[in-house]
Short mmCIF file of C-alpha atoms in Angstrom, two decimals:
data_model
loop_
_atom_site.label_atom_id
_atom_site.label_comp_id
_atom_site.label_asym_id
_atom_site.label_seq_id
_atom_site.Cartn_x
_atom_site.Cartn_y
_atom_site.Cartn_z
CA UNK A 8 0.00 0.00 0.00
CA UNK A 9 1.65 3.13 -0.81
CA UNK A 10 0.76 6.17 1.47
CA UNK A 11 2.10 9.42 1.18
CA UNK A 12 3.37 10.41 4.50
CA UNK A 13 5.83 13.83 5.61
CA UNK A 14 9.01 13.26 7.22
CA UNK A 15 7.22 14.01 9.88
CA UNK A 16 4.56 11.47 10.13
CA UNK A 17 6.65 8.89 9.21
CA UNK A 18 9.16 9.28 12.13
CA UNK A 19 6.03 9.20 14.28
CA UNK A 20 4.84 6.08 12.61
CA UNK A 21 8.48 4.51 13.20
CA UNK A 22 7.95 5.58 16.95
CA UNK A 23 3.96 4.40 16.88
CA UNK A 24 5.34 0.83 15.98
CA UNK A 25 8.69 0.38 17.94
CA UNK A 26 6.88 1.97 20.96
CA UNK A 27 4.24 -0.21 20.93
CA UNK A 28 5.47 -3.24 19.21
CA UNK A 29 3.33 -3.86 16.72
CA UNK A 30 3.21 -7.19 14.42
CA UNK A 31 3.04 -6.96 10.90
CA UNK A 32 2.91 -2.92 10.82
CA UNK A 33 5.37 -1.26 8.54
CA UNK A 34 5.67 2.28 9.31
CA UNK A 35 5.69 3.74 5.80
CA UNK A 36 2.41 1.44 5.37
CA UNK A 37 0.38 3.46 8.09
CA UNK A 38 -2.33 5.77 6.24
CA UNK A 39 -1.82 9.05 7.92
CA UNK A 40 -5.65 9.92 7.44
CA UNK A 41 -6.99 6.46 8.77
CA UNK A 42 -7.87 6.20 12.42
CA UNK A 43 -5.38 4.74 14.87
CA UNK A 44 -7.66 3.96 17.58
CA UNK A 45 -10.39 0.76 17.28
CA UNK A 46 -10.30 0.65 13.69
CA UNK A 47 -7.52 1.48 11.77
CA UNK A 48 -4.45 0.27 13.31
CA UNK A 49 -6.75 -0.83 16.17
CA UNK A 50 -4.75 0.48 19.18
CA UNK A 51 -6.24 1.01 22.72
CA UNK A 52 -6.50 3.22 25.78
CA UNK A 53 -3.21 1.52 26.89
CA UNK A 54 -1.81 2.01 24.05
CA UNK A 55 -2.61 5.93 23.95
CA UNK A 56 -0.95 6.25 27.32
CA UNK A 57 2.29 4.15 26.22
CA UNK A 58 1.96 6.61 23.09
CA UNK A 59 1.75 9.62 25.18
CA UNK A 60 4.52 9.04 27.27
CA UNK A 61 6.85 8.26 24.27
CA UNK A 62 6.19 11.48 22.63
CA UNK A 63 6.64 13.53 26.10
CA UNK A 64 10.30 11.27 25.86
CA UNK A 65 10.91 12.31 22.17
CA UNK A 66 9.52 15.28 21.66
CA UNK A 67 10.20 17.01 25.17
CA UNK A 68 6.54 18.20 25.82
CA UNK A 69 3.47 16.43 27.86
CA UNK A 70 0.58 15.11 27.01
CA UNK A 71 -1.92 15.09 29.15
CA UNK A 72 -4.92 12.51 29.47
CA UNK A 73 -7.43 15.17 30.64
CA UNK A 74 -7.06 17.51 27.95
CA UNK A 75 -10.51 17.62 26.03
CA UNK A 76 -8.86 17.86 22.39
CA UNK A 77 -7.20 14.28 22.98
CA UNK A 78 -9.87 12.42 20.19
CA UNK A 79 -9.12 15.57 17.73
CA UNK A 80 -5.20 14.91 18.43
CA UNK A 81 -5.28 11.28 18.59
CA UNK A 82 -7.15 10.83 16.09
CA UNK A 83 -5.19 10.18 13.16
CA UNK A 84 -0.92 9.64 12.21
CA UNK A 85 -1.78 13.22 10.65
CA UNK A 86 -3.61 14.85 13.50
CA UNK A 87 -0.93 13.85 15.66
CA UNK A 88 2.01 14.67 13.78
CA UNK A 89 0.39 18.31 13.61
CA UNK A 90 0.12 18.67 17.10
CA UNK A 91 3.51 17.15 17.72
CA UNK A 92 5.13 20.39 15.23
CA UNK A 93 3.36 22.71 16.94
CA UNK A 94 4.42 21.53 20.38
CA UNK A 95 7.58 20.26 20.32
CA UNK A 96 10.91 20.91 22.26
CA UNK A 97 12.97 19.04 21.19
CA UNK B 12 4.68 -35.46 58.82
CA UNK B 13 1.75 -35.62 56.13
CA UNK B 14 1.01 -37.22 53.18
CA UNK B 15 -1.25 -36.45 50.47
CA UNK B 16 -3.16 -38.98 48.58
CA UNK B 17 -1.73 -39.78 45.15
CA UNK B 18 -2.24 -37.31 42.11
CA UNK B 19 -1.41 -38.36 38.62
CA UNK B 20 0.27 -36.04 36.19
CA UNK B 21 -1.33 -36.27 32.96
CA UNK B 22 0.91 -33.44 31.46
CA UNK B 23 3.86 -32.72 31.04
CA UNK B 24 5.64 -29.42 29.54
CA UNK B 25 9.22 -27.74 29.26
CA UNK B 26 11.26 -24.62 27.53
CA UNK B 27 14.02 -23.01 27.87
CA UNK B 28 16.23 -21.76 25.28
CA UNK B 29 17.74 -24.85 24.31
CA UNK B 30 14.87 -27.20 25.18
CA UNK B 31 11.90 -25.94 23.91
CA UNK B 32 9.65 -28.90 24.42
CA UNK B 33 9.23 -32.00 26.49
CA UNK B 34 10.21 -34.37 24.21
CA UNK B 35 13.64 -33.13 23.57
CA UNK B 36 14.28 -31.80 27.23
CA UNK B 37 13.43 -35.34 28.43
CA UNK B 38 15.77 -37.16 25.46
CA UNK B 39 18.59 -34.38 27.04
CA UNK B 40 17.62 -35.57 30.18
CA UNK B 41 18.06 -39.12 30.13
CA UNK B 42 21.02 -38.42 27.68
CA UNK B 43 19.49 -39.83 24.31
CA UNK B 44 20.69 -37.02 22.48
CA UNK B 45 22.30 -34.04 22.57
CA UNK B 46 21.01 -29.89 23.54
CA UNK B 47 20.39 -28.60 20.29
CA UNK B 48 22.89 -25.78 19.08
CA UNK B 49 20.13 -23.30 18.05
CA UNK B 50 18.43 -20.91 21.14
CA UNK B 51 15.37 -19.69 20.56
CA UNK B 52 14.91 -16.29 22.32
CA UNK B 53 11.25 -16.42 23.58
CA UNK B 54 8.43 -18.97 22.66
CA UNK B 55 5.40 -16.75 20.57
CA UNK B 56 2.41 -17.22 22.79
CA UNK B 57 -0.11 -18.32 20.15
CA UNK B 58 -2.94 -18.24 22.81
CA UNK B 59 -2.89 -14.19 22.77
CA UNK B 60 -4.43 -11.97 20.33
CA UNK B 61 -2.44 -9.48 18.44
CA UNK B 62 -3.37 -7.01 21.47
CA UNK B 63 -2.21 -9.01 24.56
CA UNK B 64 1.10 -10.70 22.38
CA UNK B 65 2.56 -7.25 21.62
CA UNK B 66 2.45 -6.68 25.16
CA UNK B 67 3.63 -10.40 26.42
CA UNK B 68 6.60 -9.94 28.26
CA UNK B 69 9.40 -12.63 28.44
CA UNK B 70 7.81 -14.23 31.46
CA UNK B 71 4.07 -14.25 30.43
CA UNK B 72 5.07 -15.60 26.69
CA UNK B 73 6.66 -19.05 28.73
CA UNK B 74 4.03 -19.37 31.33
CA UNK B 75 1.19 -19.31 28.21
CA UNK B 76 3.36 -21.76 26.29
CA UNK B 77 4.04 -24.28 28.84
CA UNK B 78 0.42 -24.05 30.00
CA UNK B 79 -0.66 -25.14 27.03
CA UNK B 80 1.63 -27.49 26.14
CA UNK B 81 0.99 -29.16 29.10
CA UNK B 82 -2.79 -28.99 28.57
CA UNK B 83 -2.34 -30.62 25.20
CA UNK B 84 -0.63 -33.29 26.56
CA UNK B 85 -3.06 -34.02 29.50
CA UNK B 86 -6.25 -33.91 26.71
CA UNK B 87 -7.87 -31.05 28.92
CA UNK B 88 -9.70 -27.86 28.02
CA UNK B 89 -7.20 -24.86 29.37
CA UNK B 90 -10.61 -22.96 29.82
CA UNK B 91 -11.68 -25.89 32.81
CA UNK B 92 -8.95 -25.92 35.13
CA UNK B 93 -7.88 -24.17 37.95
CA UNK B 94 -4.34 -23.27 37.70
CA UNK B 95 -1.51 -22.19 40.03
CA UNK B 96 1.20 -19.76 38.74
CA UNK B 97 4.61 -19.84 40.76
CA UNK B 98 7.59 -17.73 40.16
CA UNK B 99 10.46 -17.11 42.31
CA UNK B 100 10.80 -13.27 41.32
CA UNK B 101 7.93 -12.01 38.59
CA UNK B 102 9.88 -10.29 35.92
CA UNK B 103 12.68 -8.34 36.96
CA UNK B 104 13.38 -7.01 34.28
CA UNK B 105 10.60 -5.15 34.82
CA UNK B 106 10.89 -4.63 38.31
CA UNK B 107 14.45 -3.07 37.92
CA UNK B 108 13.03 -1.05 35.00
CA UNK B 109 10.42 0.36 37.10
CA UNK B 110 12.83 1.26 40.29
CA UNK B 111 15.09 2.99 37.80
CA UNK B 112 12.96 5.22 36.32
CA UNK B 113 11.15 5.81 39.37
CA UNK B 114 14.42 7.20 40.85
CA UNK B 115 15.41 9.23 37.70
CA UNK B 116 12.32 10.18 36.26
CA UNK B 117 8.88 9.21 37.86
CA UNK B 118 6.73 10.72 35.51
CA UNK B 119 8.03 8.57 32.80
CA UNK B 120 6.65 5.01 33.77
CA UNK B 121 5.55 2.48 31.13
CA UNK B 122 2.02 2.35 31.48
CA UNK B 123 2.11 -0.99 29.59
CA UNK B 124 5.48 -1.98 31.96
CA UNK B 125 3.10 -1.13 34.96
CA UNK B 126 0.96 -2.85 34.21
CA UNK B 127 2.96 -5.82 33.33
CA UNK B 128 4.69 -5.81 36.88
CA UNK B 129 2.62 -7.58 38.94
CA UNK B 130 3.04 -11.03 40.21
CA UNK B 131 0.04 -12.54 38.85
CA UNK B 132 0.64 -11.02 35.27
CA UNK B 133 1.03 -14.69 33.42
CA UNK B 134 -2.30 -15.78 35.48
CA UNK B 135 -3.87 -12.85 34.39
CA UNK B 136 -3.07 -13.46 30.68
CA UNK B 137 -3.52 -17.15 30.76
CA UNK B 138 -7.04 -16.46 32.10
CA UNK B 139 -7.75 -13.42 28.86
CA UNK B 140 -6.41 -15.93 26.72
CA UNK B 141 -7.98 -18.96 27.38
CA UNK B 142 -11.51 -17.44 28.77
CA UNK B 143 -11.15 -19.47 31.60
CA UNK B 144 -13.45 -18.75 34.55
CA UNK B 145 -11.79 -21.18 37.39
CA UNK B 146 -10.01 -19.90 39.69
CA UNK B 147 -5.87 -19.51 39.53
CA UNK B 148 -3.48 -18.80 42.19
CA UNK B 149 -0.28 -16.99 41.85
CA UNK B 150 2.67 -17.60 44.55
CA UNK B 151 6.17 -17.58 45.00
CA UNK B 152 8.33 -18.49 48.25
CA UNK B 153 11.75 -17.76 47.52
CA UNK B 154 14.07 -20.55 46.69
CA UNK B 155 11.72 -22.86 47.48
CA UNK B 156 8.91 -21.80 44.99
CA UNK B 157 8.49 -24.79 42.94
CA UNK B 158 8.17 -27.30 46.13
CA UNK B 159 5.11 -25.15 47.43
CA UNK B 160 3.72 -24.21 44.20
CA UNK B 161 3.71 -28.17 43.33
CA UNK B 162 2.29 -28.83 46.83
CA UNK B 163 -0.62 -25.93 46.19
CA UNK B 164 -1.36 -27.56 42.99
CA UNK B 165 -1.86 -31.23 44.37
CA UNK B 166 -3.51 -30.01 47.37
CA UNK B 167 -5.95 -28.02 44.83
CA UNK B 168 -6.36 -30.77 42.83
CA UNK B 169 -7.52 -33.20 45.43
CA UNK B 170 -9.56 -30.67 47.73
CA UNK B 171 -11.56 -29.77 44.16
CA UNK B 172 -11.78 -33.07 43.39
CA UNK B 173 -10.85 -31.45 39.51
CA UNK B 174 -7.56 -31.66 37.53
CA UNK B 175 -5.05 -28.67 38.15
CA UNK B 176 -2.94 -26.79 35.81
CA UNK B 177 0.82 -26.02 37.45
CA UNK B 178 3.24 -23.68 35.69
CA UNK B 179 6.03 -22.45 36.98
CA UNK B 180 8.60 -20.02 35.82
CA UNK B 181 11.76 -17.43 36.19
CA UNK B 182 13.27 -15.04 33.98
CA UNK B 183 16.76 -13.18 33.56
CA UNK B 184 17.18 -10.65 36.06
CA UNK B 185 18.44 -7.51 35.05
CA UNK B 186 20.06 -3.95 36.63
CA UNK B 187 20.97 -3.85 40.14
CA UNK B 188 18.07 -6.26 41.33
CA UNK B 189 20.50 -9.02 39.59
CA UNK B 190 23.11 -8.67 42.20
CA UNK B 191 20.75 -9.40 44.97
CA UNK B 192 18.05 -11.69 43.18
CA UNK B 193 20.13 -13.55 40.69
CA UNK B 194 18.43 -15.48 37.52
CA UNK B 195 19.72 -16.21 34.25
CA UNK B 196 17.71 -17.10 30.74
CA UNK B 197 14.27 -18.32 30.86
CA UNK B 198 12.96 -21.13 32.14
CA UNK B 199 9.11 -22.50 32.01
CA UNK B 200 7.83 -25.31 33.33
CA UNK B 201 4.39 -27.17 33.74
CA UNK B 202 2.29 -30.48 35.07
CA UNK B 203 -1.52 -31.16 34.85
CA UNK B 204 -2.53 -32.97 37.73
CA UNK B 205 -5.41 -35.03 37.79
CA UNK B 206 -6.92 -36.81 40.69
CA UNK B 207 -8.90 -39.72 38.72
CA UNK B 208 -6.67 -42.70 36.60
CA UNK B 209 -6.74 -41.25 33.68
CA UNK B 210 -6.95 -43.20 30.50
CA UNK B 211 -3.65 -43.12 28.84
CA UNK B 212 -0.37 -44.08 30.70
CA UNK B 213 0.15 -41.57 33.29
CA UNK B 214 2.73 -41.28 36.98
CA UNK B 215 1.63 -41.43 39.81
CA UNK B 216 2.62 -38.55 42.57
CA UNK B 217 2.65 -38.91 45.58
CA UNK B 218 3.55 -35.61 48.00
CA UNK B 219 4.65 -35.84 51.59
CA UNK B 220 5.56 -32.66 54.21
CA UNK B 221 8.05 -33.73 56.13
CA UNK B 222 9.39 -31.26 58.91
CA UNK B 223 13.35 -31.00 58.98
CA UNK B 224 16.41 -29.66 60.92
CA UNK B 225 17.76 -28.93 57.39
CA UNK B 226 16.34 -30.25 54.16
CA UNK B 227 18.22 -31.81 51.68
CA UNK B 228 16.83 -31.55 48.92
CA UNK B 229 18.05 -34.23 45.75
CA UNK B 230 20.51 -32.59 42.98
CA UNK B 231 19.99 -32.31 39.65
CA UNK B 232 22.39 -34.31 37.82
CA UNK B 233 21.78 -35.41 34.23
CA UNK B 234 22.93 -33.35 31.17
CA UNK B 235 20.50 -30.46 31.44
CA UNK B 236 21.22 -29.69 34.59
CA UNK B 237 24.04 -27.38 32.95
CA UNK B 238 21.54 -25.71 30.64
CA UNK B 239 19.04 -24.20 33.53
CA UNK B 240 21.83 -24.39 36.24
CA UNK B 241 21.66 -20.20 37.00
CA UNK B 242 17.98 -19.82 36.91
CA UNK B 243 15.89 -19.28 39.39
CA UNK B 244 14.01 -21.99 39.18
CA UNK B 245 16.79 -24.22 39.07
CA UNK B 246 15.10 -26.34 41.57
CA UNK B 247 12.60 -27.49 39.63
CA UNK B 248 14.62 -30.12 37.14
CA UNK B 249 15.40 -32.94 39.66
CA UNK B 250 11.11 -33.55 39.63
CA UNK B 251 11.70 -33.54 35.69
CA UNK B 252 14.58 -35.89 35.70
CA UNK B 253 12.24 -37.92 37.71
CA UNK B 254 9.78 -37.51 35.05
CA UNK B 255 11.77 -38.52 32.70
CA UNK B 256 12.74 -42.29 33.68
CA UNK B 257 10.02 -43.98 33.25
CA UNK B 258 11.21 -46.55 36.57
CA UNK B 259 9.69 -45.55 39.88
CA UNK B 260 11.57 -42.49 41.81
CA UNK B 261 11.72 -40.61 45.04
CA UNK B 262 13.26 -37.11 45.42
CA UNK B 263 13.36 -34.20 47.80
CA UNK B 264 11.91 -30.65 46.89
CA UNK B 265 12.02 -27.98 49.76
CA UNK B 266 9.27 -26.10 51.17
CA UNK B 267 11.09 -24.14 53.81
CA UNK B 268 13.77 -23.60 55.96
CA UNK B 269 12.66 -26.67 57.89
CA UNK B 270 10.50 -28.33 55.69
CA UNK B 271 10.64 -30.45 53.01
CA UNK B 272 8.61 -31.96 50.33
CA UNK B 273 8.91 -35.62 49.78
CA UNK B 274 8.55 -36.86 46.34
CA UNK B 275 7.27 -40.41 45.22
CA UNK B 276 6.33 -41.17 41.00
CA UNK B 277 5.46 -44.36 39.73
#
């Protein structure tokens, strides 16, 4: 399946799948537009914290669980990527 | 002193690295053949879906396969029996991981780590996995884990009246725990015990707690013995080496500083 992903999305879909080990998932394979929770790549609420706390790790800022945009930002490799750029620290 | 009346094992499984089943840990054992070069890393806990496997760590991907293997062998439905889980230490790994970052940065902790930590972990997976409803225990006591865990399991099996699953496993230890709580490579084990004759060929086990002034427990001593000498459950081959000759055996496990657990198959 070819998906056309930014540099970076696909260093956030290389995290998504190291972090959370998943089988059979090629990072350059994840649709950045398709869901990534329940359907999609079928990841769940465990998952979103593991996720979370990788990114705080990487990307030097903090996600928090009880912030009300969390299904806009988790929503998609996109949506995420987006809010990773304009959050970042490191 | 007590003694139980007799169980019989209607299951047997094994793995570690270089034994990854019965059948060639028990032709190592009596010395039919040689370990095989190749070490697998980790068995891949079939039982789990996609969701629980990513998250398997070392510890709960051996329990799951033994368990099963073991469950094939006996002819029983995993989902039926009661099972006890005994490990000397859980997974250190994970325990040193989660000291560690809880000194340097407690913010950071694994969710999925967390939440892999606890004792009964392998129970709890074996019991997702197989949608078993009966009841499972998870123990440990120390250097003399497999003794009592073997002991629970018996006792289980005849106060049910109902066949038992026992697993038993220890993992690497890793980081400063290591020093104090030493383990090396991984090491499953399990027995289904049954209390009624069961169809096929099967030993009989009989258990008896014996107080001591020191026990003695018997020494493992046949070619394996150098293959799962520095793990934790170490222990736990001389009841497999008895397993393995099919002529009648007795053997010492220990269940305590002063107690011991007398061991009779036939």
């Amino acid at each position: 399946m070819a998906v056309s992903q930014s540099d970076g999305e696909r260093e956030l879909a290389e995290l998504i799948v190291t972090a959370l080990n998943l089988e059979g998932v090629l990072p350059e394979e994840i649709d950045p537009e398709a869901p990534l929770f329940k359907t999609g790549l079928g990841l769940d609420s465990i998952d979103a914290l593991e996720l979370a706390l990788e990114i705080s790790k990487r990307y030097g800022f903090q996600l928090r669980s009880d912030d009300e945009n969390n299904v806009h930002i988790f929503a998609s490799l996109r949506s995420l990527a987006q809010h990773i750029a304009q959050h970042r620290v490191n | 002193m007590t003694q139980l009346p007799p169980v019989h094992v209607e299951g047997v499984a094994f793995w570690t690295a270089q034994l990854p089943d019965w059948q060639t840990a028990r032709a190592v054992i009596r010395g039919e053949s040689l370990p095989p070069q190749a070490r697998i890393a980790r068995p891949t806990p079939a039982l789990l879906a996609p969701t629980e496997r990513r998250r398997a760590p070392d510890t709960v991907a051996v329990a799951l396969e033994v368990g099963m293997r073991a469950c094939e062998a006996a002819g029983q439905d995993p989902a039926m029996l009661a099972a006890v889980f005994a490990s000397t230490h859980g997974d250190l790994a994970i325990s040193d991981y989660l000291c560690a970052t809880l000194a340097a940065t407690p913010a950071l902790i694994s969710p999925t780590r967390f939440h892999n930590s606890v004792h009964n972990a392998a129970a709890g997976y074996w019991s997702i996995g197989t949608k078993a409803h009966a009841p499972y225990t998870a123990l440990s006591a120390s250097v003399h884990t497999f003794g009592n865990g073997l002991l629970e399991a018996a006792t289980q099996a005849l106060s049910a009246g109902q066949p038992v699953l026992y697993v038993a496993f220890d993992a690497e230890a890793r980081g400063a725990l290591a020093s104090m709580a030493p383990s090396r490579g991984l090491l499953g084990v399990a027995v289904v015990l049954g209390v009624e004759t069961p169809a096929k060929p099967s030993r009989r086990l009989t258990l008896t707690v014996a107080p001591c002034d020191t026990p003695r427990p018997t020494s493992a001593r046949s070619p394996a013995a150098s293959l799962v000498a520095h793990n934790a459950l170490a222990p736990c081959l001389p009841f497999f080496e008895a397993l393995a000759d099919p002529s009648p055996r007795a053997l010492v496990l220990t269940l305590g500083e002063q107690l011991e657990l007398q061991v009779g198959l036939q």
